[in-house]
Amino acid sequence: MTTSTDAPRRTRIQQEKRELILEAALEVFSTNGFRGSTIDQIAEAAGMSKPNLLYYFRRKEDIHATLMQRLLDTWLAPLRELDDIGDPMTELRNYIRRKLEMARDFPRESRLFANEILQGAPRIMPLLAGDLKTLVDEKAAVIKSWMRAGKIARTDPWHLIFSIWATTQHYADFDVQVRAVLGPDRGGDGRFEDAARFLEQLFLDGLKPKN
Amino acid sequence: MTTSTDAPRRTRIQQEKRELILEAALEVFSTNGFRGSTIDQIAEAAGMSKPNLLYYFRRKEDIHATLMQRLLDTWLAPLRELDDIGDPMTELRNYIRRKLEMARDFPRESRLFANEILQGAPRIMPLLAGDLKTLVDEKAAVIKSWMRAGKIARTDPWHLIFSIWATTQHYADFDVQVRAVLGPDRGGDGRFEDAARFLEQLFLDGLKPKN
DNA sequence: CAAATTTTTGACCGATTGGACAAACGTTAG
DNA sequence: CTAACGTTTGTCCAATCGGTCAAAAATTTG
């Protein structure tokens, strides 16, 4: 074995073309959902004919599955980095910041994931109840230990994680609405910095006035 | 004119059947998205034949449009109720509570809306930049006045509203994920009460420890 | 170069889709 | 009863869908 990976052996051109297809599919799937997307659309976005695309991925589902599989890893990376050792408050602040940056830099990935969950997660349900739950439970335990140590206020760690997901991903998934509501002046590039400032304050101090 | 409404005149049976279709369409659209849903599915869910359904709604799009139009009204009702006069902190708390109740009681409506926004809001963009923006701007002004009066902490009112939307609707739109992560024991009916408690604390006091 | 292999494509297929239409059926008013 | 009107359905159609296949084109290998 020259290159020993679990993945089936592939030529250089296969690697490239598969990557091209996945990139195109991410674009199409994330804006139209799985059923709303056609192989023709993906093929055209990838600059090749439909039969050619089907030469690299036998079925439409295979493209989507490959995409989801990769996605989940990178998507959960920020949560994995949540460190037991660091200062709790800054750890959480960094996690929120990283999640918001991902919403800004990878909105298509966020929407792809949202589309899947919205429609009942028919294709990744096992992953949610398996790997995802395990990871969240683990990190919830870490957060709980912080609470016991008096480092952060006592609340439900699971719902805390949900709220971080919800508020940050909102800027990717509901981007159209956010921009429409903020209008042309405030809806520009600065909206993510505004969001970062707001979220930091919300999660640290809440809304109660200081005095 | 006996009944003078803007809507075209309709017989009693037409009213009923249209309502039946809209109810069925809400179910189907909210779980499959617009393009992922078929007229046959909706017709079957409504207990009638496809041509019969098309007698009441000429096109698939008309059903969806009618649904969206109604939805937006009821969906924004809680925000409309946000009252200038009441005590700011309790007004906000009540708003969050009402929104969370809507996520619990009308998850299909939430998902229908989320589906539409996720895919770029092609059919309701004008409403977002029009009525919705107007309403949010108006309420943001109210919130701002509360801040000036020192009743709540100073932050960005628009992003505050976004965060309330995000955290509450999360429990409808990402319900599958929430239940999967919480597991069989904690993912039951009690999850909304847990969420309510958590959100109240988050928005009031944030995470900083009391000590 | 020539054979073997990989990549690309045009043509095609069955299934499903949104929608049209005329005929049948039911209901109501005179 | 019957004519008019509202409702329902079976049948059909063109377009689009995911996917196949054989053959052509390009590339790699000896």
PDB file of N, CA and C in Angstrom, chain A residues 28-74:
ATOM      1  N   VAL A  28     -25.528  24.686  -4.294  1.00  0.00           N
ATOM      2  CA  VAL A  28     -26.893  24.393  -4.740  1.00  0.00           C
ATOM      3  C   VAL A  28     -27.754  23.851  -3.600  1.00  0.00           C
ATOM      4  N   PHE A  29     -27.242  22.857  -2.894  1.00  0.00           N
ATOM      5  CA  PHE A  29     -28.012  22.259  -1.794  1.00  0.00           C
ATOM      6  C   PHE A  29     -28.355  23.281  -0.717  1.00  0.00           C
ATOM      7  N   SER A  30     -27.397  24.159  -0.415  1.00  0.00           N
ATOM      8  CA  SER A  30     -27.615  25.076   0.703  1.00  0.00           C
ATOM      9  C   SER A  30     -28.674  26.124   0.391  1.00  0.00           C
ATOM     10  N   THR A  31     -28.931  26.357  -0.878  1.00  0.00           N
ATOM     11  CA  THR A  31     -29.938  27.373  -1.206  1.00  0.00           C
ATOM     12  C   THR A  31     -31.257  26.759  -1.651  1.00  0.00           C
ATOM     13  N   ASN A  32     -31.261  25.467  -1.988  1.00  0.00           N
ATOM     14  CA  ASN A  32     -32.503  24.873  -2.465  1.00  0.00           C
ATOM     15  C   ASN A  32     -32.953  23.669  -1.659  1.00  0.00           C
ATOM     16  N   GLY A  33     -32.137  23.240  -0.713  1.00  0.00           N
ATOM     17  CA  GLY A  33     -32.472  22.027   0.008  1.00  0.00           C
ATOM     18  C   GLY A  33     -32.209  20.808  -0.859  1.00  0.00           C
ATOM     19  N   PHE A  34     -32.328  19.628  -0.273  1.00  0.00           N
ATOM     20  CA  PHE A  34     -31.992  18.409  -1.012  1.00  0.00           C
ATOM     21  C   PHE A  34     -32.985  18.147  -2.141  1.00  0.00           C
ATOM     22  N   ARG A  35     -34.237  18.092  -1.794  1.00  0.00           N
ATOM     23  CA  ARG A  35     -35.254  17.767  -2.805  1.00  0.00           C
ATOM     24  C   ARG A  35     -35.426  18.896  -3.806  1.00  0.00           C
ATOM     25  N   GLY A  36     -35.121  20.105  -3.389  1.00  0.00           N
ATOM     26  CA  GLY A  36     -35.273  21.246  -4.277  1.00  0.00           C
ATOM     27  C   GLY A  36     -34.126  21.411  -5.259  1.00  0.00           C
ATOM     28  N   SER A  37     -33.089  20.611  -5.074  1.00  0.00           N
ATOM     29  CA  SER A  37     -31.924  20.709  -5.958  1.00  0.00           C
ATOM     30  C   SER A  37     -31.946  19.591  -6.989  1.00  0.00           C
ATOM     31  N   THR A  38     -31.464  19.889  -8.184  1.00  0.00           N
ATOM     32  CA  THR A  38     -31.409  18.872  -9.226  1.00  0.00           C
ATOM     33  C   THR A  38     -29.955  18.577  -9.586  1.00  0.00           C
ATOM     34  N   ILE A  39     -29.740  17.372 -10.066  1.00  0.00           N
ATOM     35  CA  ILE A  39     -28.397  16.985 -10.479  1.00  0.00           C
ATOM     36  C   ILE A  39     -27.907  17.906 -11.607  1.00  0.00           C
ATOM     37  N   ASP A  40     -28.824  18.267 -12.477  1.00  0.00           N
ATOM     38  CA  ASP A  40     -28.455  19.173 -13.569  1.00  0.00           C
ATOM     39  C   ASP A  40     -27.903  20.491 -13.038  1.00  0.00           C
ATOM     40  N   GLN A  41     -28.578  21.050 -12.034  1.00  0.00           N
ATOM     41  CA  GLN A  41     -28.100  22.303 -11.438  1.00  0.00           C
ATOM     42  C   GLN A  41     -26.673  22.156 -10.922  1.00  0.00           C
ATOM     43  N   ILE A  42     -26.447  21.083 -10.184  1.00  0.00           N
ATOM     44  CA  ILE A  42     -25.116  20.862  -9.621  1.00  0.00           C
ATOM     45  C   ILE A  42     -24.091  20.670 -10.725  1.00  0.00           C
ATOM     46  N   ALA A  43     -24.462  19.876 -11.712  1.00  0.00           N
ATOM     47  CA  ALA A  43     -23.543  19.620 -12.824  1.00  0.00           C
ATOM     48  C   ALA A  43     -23.179  20.925 -13.526  1.00  0.00           C
ATOM     49  N   GLU A  44     -24.179  21.747 -13.775  1.00  0.00           N
ATOM     50  CA  GLU A  44     -23.912  23.006 -14.461  1.00  0.00           C
ATOM     51  C   GLU A  44     -23.013  23.903 -13.607  1.00  0.00           C
ATOM     52  N   ALA A  45     -23.323  23.962 -12.302  1.00  0.00           N
ATOM     53  CA  ALA A  45     -22.500  24.776 -11.403  1.00  0.00           C
ATOM     54  C   ALA A  45     -21.070  24.259 -11.340  1.00  0.00           C
ATOM     55  N   ALA A  46     -20.898  22.956 -11.573  1.00  0.00           N
ATOM     56  CA  ALA A  46     -19.556  22.368 -11.534  1.00  0.00           C
ATOM     57  C   ALA A  46     -18.900  22.392 -12.913  1.00  0.00           C
ATOM     58  N   GLY A  47     -19.654  22.852 -13.907  1.00  0.00           N
ATOM     59  CA  GLY A  47     -19.082  22.967 -15.242  1.00  0.00           C
ATOM     60  C   GLY A  47     -18.880  21.636 -15.940  1.00  0.00           C
ATOM     61  N   MET A  48     -19.822  20.719 -15.724  1.00  0.00           N
ATOM     62  CA  MET A  48     -19.705  19.443 -16.432  1.00  0.00           C
ATOM     63  C   MET A  48     -21.085  18.900 -16.741  1.00  0.00           C
ATOM     64  N   SER A  49     -21.116  17.846 -17.560  1.00  0.00           N
ATOM     65  CA  SER A  49     -22.405  17.278 -17.936  1.00  0.00           C
ATOM     66  C   SER A  49     -22.931  16.364 -16.837  1.00  0.00           C
ATOM     67  N   LYS A  50     -24.232  16.153 -16.859  1.00  0.00           N
ATOM     68  CA  LYS A  50     -24.846  15.330 -15.829  1.00  0.00           C
ATOM     69  C   LYS A  50     -24.281  13.908 -15.786  1.00  0.00           C
ATOM     70  N   PRO A  51     -24.181  13.225 -16.917  1.00  0.00           N
ATOM     71  CA  PRO A  51     -23.604  11.874 -16.862  1.00  0.00           C
ATOM     72  C   PRO A  51     -22.176  11.883 -16.329  1.00  0.00           C
ATOM     73  N   ASN A  52     -21.442  12.938 -16.631  1.00  0.00           N
ATOM     74  CA  ASN A  52     -20.080  13.028 -16.138  1.00  0.00           C
ATOM     75  C   ASN A  52     -20.065  13.136 -14.613  1.00  0.00           C
ATOM     76  N   LEU A  53     -20.959  13.958 -14.108  1.00  0.00           N
ATOM     77  CA  LEU A  53     -21.059  14.072 -12.650  1.00  0.00           C
ATOM     78  C   LEU A  53     -21.412  12.726 -12.027  1.00  0.00           C
ATOM     79  N   LEU A  54     -22.333  12.030 -12.688  1.00  0.00           N
ATOM     80  CA  LEU A  54     -22.769  10.744 -12.138  1.00  0.00           C
ATOM     81  C   LEU A  54     -21.698   9.668 -12.258  1.00  0.00           C
ATOM     82  N   TYR A  55     -20.657  10.007 -13.003  1.00  0.00           N
ATOM     83  CA  TYR A  55     -19.524   9.089 -13.068  1.00  0.00           C
ATOM     84  C   TYR A  55     -18.720   9.159 -11.765  1.00  0.00           C
ATOM     85  N   TYR A  56     -18.736  10.323 -11.131  1.00  0.00           N
ATOM     86  CA  TYR A  56     -17.983  10.498  -9.886  1.00  0.00           C
ATOM     87  C   TYR A  56     -18.818  10.209  -8.642  1.00  0.00           C
ATOM     88  N   PHE A  57     -20.097  10.527  -8.731  1.00  0.00           N
ATOM     89  CA  PHE A  57     -21.020  10.177  -7.640  1.00  0.00           C
ATOM     90  C   PHE A  57     -22.213   9.451  -8.243  1.00  0.00           C
ATOM     91  N   ARG A  58     -22.357   8.198  -7.873  1.00  0.00           N
ATOM     92  CA  ARG A  58     -23.393   7.371  -8.490  1.00  0.00           C
ATOM     93  C   ARG A  58     -24.792   7.957  -8.311  1.00  0.00           C
ATOM     94  N   ARG A  59     -25.058   8.445  -7.121  1.00  0.00           N
ATOM     95  CA  ARG A  59     -26.412   8.933  -6.858  1.00  0.00           C
ATOM     96  C   ARG A  59     -26.365  10.321  -6.216  1.00  0.00           C
ATOM     97  N   LYS A  60     -27.434  11.052  -6.394  1.00  0.00           N
ATOM     98  CA  LYS A  60     -27.564  12.384  -5.793  1.00  0.00           C
ATOM     99  C   LYS A  60     -27.346  12.301  -4.287  1.00  0.00           C
ATOM    100  N   GLU A  61     -27.898  11.285  -3.691  1.00  0.00           N
ATOM    101  CA  GLU A  61     -27.776  11.124  -2.242  1.00  0.00           C
ATOM    102  C   GLU A  61     -26.323  11.020  -1.797  1.00  0.00           C
ATOM    103  N   ASP A  62     -25.488  10.370  -2.627  1.00  0.00           N
ATOM    104  CA  ASP A  62     -24.087  10.191  -2.256  1.00  0.00           C
ATOM    105  C   ASP A  62     -23.375  11.526  -2.115  1.00  0.00           C
ATOM    106  N   ILE A  63     -23.690  12.457  -3.011  1.00  0.00           N
ATOM    107  CA  ILE A  63     -23.082  13.787  -2.909  1.00  0.00           C
ATOM    108  C   ILE A  63     -23.471  14.424  -1.585  1.00  0.00           C
ATOM    109  N   HIS A  64     -24.759  14.385  -1.310  1.00  0.00           N
ATOM    110  CA  HIS A  64     -25.263  15.003  -0.095  1.00  0.00           C
ATOM    111  C   HIS A  64     -24.665  14.351   1.148  1.00  0.00           C
ATOM    112  N   ALA A  65     -24.584  13.047   1.133  1.00  0.00           N
ATOM    113  CA  ALA A  65     -24.044  12.319   2.282  1.00  0.00           C
ATOM    114  C   ALA A  65     -22.589  12.700   2.530  1.00  0.00           C
ATOM    115  N   THR A  66     -21.796  12.719   1.457  1.00  0.00           N
ATOM    116  CA  THR A  66     -20.388  13.097   1.586  1.00  0.00           C
ATOM    117  C   THR A  66     -20.262  14.497   2.158  1.00  0.00           C
ATOM    118  N   LEU A  67     -21.096  15.387   1.659  1.00  0.00           N
ATOM    119  CA  LEU A  67     -21.091  16.773   2.121  1.00  0.00           C
ATOM    120  C   LEU A  67     -21.411  16.854   3.607  1.00  0.00           C
ATOM    121  N   MET A  68     -22.442  16.145   4.018  1.00  0.00           N
ATOM    122  CA  MET A  68     -22.869  16.193   5.416  1.00  0.00           C
ATOM    123  C   MET A  68     -21.811  15.611   6.340  1.00  0.00           C
ATOM    124  N   GLN A  69     -21.215  14.546   5.901  1.00  0.00           N
ATOM    125  CA  GLN A  69     -20.207  13.873   6.706  1.00  0.00           C
ATOM    126  C   GLN A  69     -19.044  14.817   7.019  1.00  0.00           C
ATOM    127  N   ARG A  70     -18.523  15.469   5.949  1.00  0.00           N
ATOM    128  CA  ARG A  70     -17.439  16.420   6.157  1.00  0.00           C
ATOM    129  C   ARG A  70     -17.881  17.572   7.042  1.00  0.00           C
ATOM    130  N   LEU A  71     -19.080  18.069   6.730  1.00  0.00           N
ATOM    131  CA  LEU A  71     -19.598  19.246   7.404  1.00  0.00           C
ATOM    132  C   LEU A  71     -19.583  19.096   8.911  1.00  0.00           C
ATOM    133  N   LEU A  72     -20.143  18.000   9.365  1.00  0.00           N
ATOM    134  CA  LEU A  72     -20.332  17.836  10.804  1.00  0.00           C
ATOM    135  C   LEU A  72     -19.018  17.952  11.563  1.00  0.00           C
ATOM    136  N   ASP A  73     -17.957  17.426  10.985  1.00  0.00           N
ATOM    137  CA  ASP A  73     -16.654  17.516  11.639  1.00  0.00           C
ATOM    138  C   ASP A  73     -16.228  18.963  11.850  1.00  0.00           C
ATOM    139  N   THR A  74     -16.144  19.709  10.741  1.00  0.00           N
ATOM    140  CA  THR A  74     -15.676  21.096  10.831  1.00  0.00           C
ATOM    141  C   THR A  74     -16.669  21.956  11.603  1.00  0.00           C
TER     142      THR A  74
END
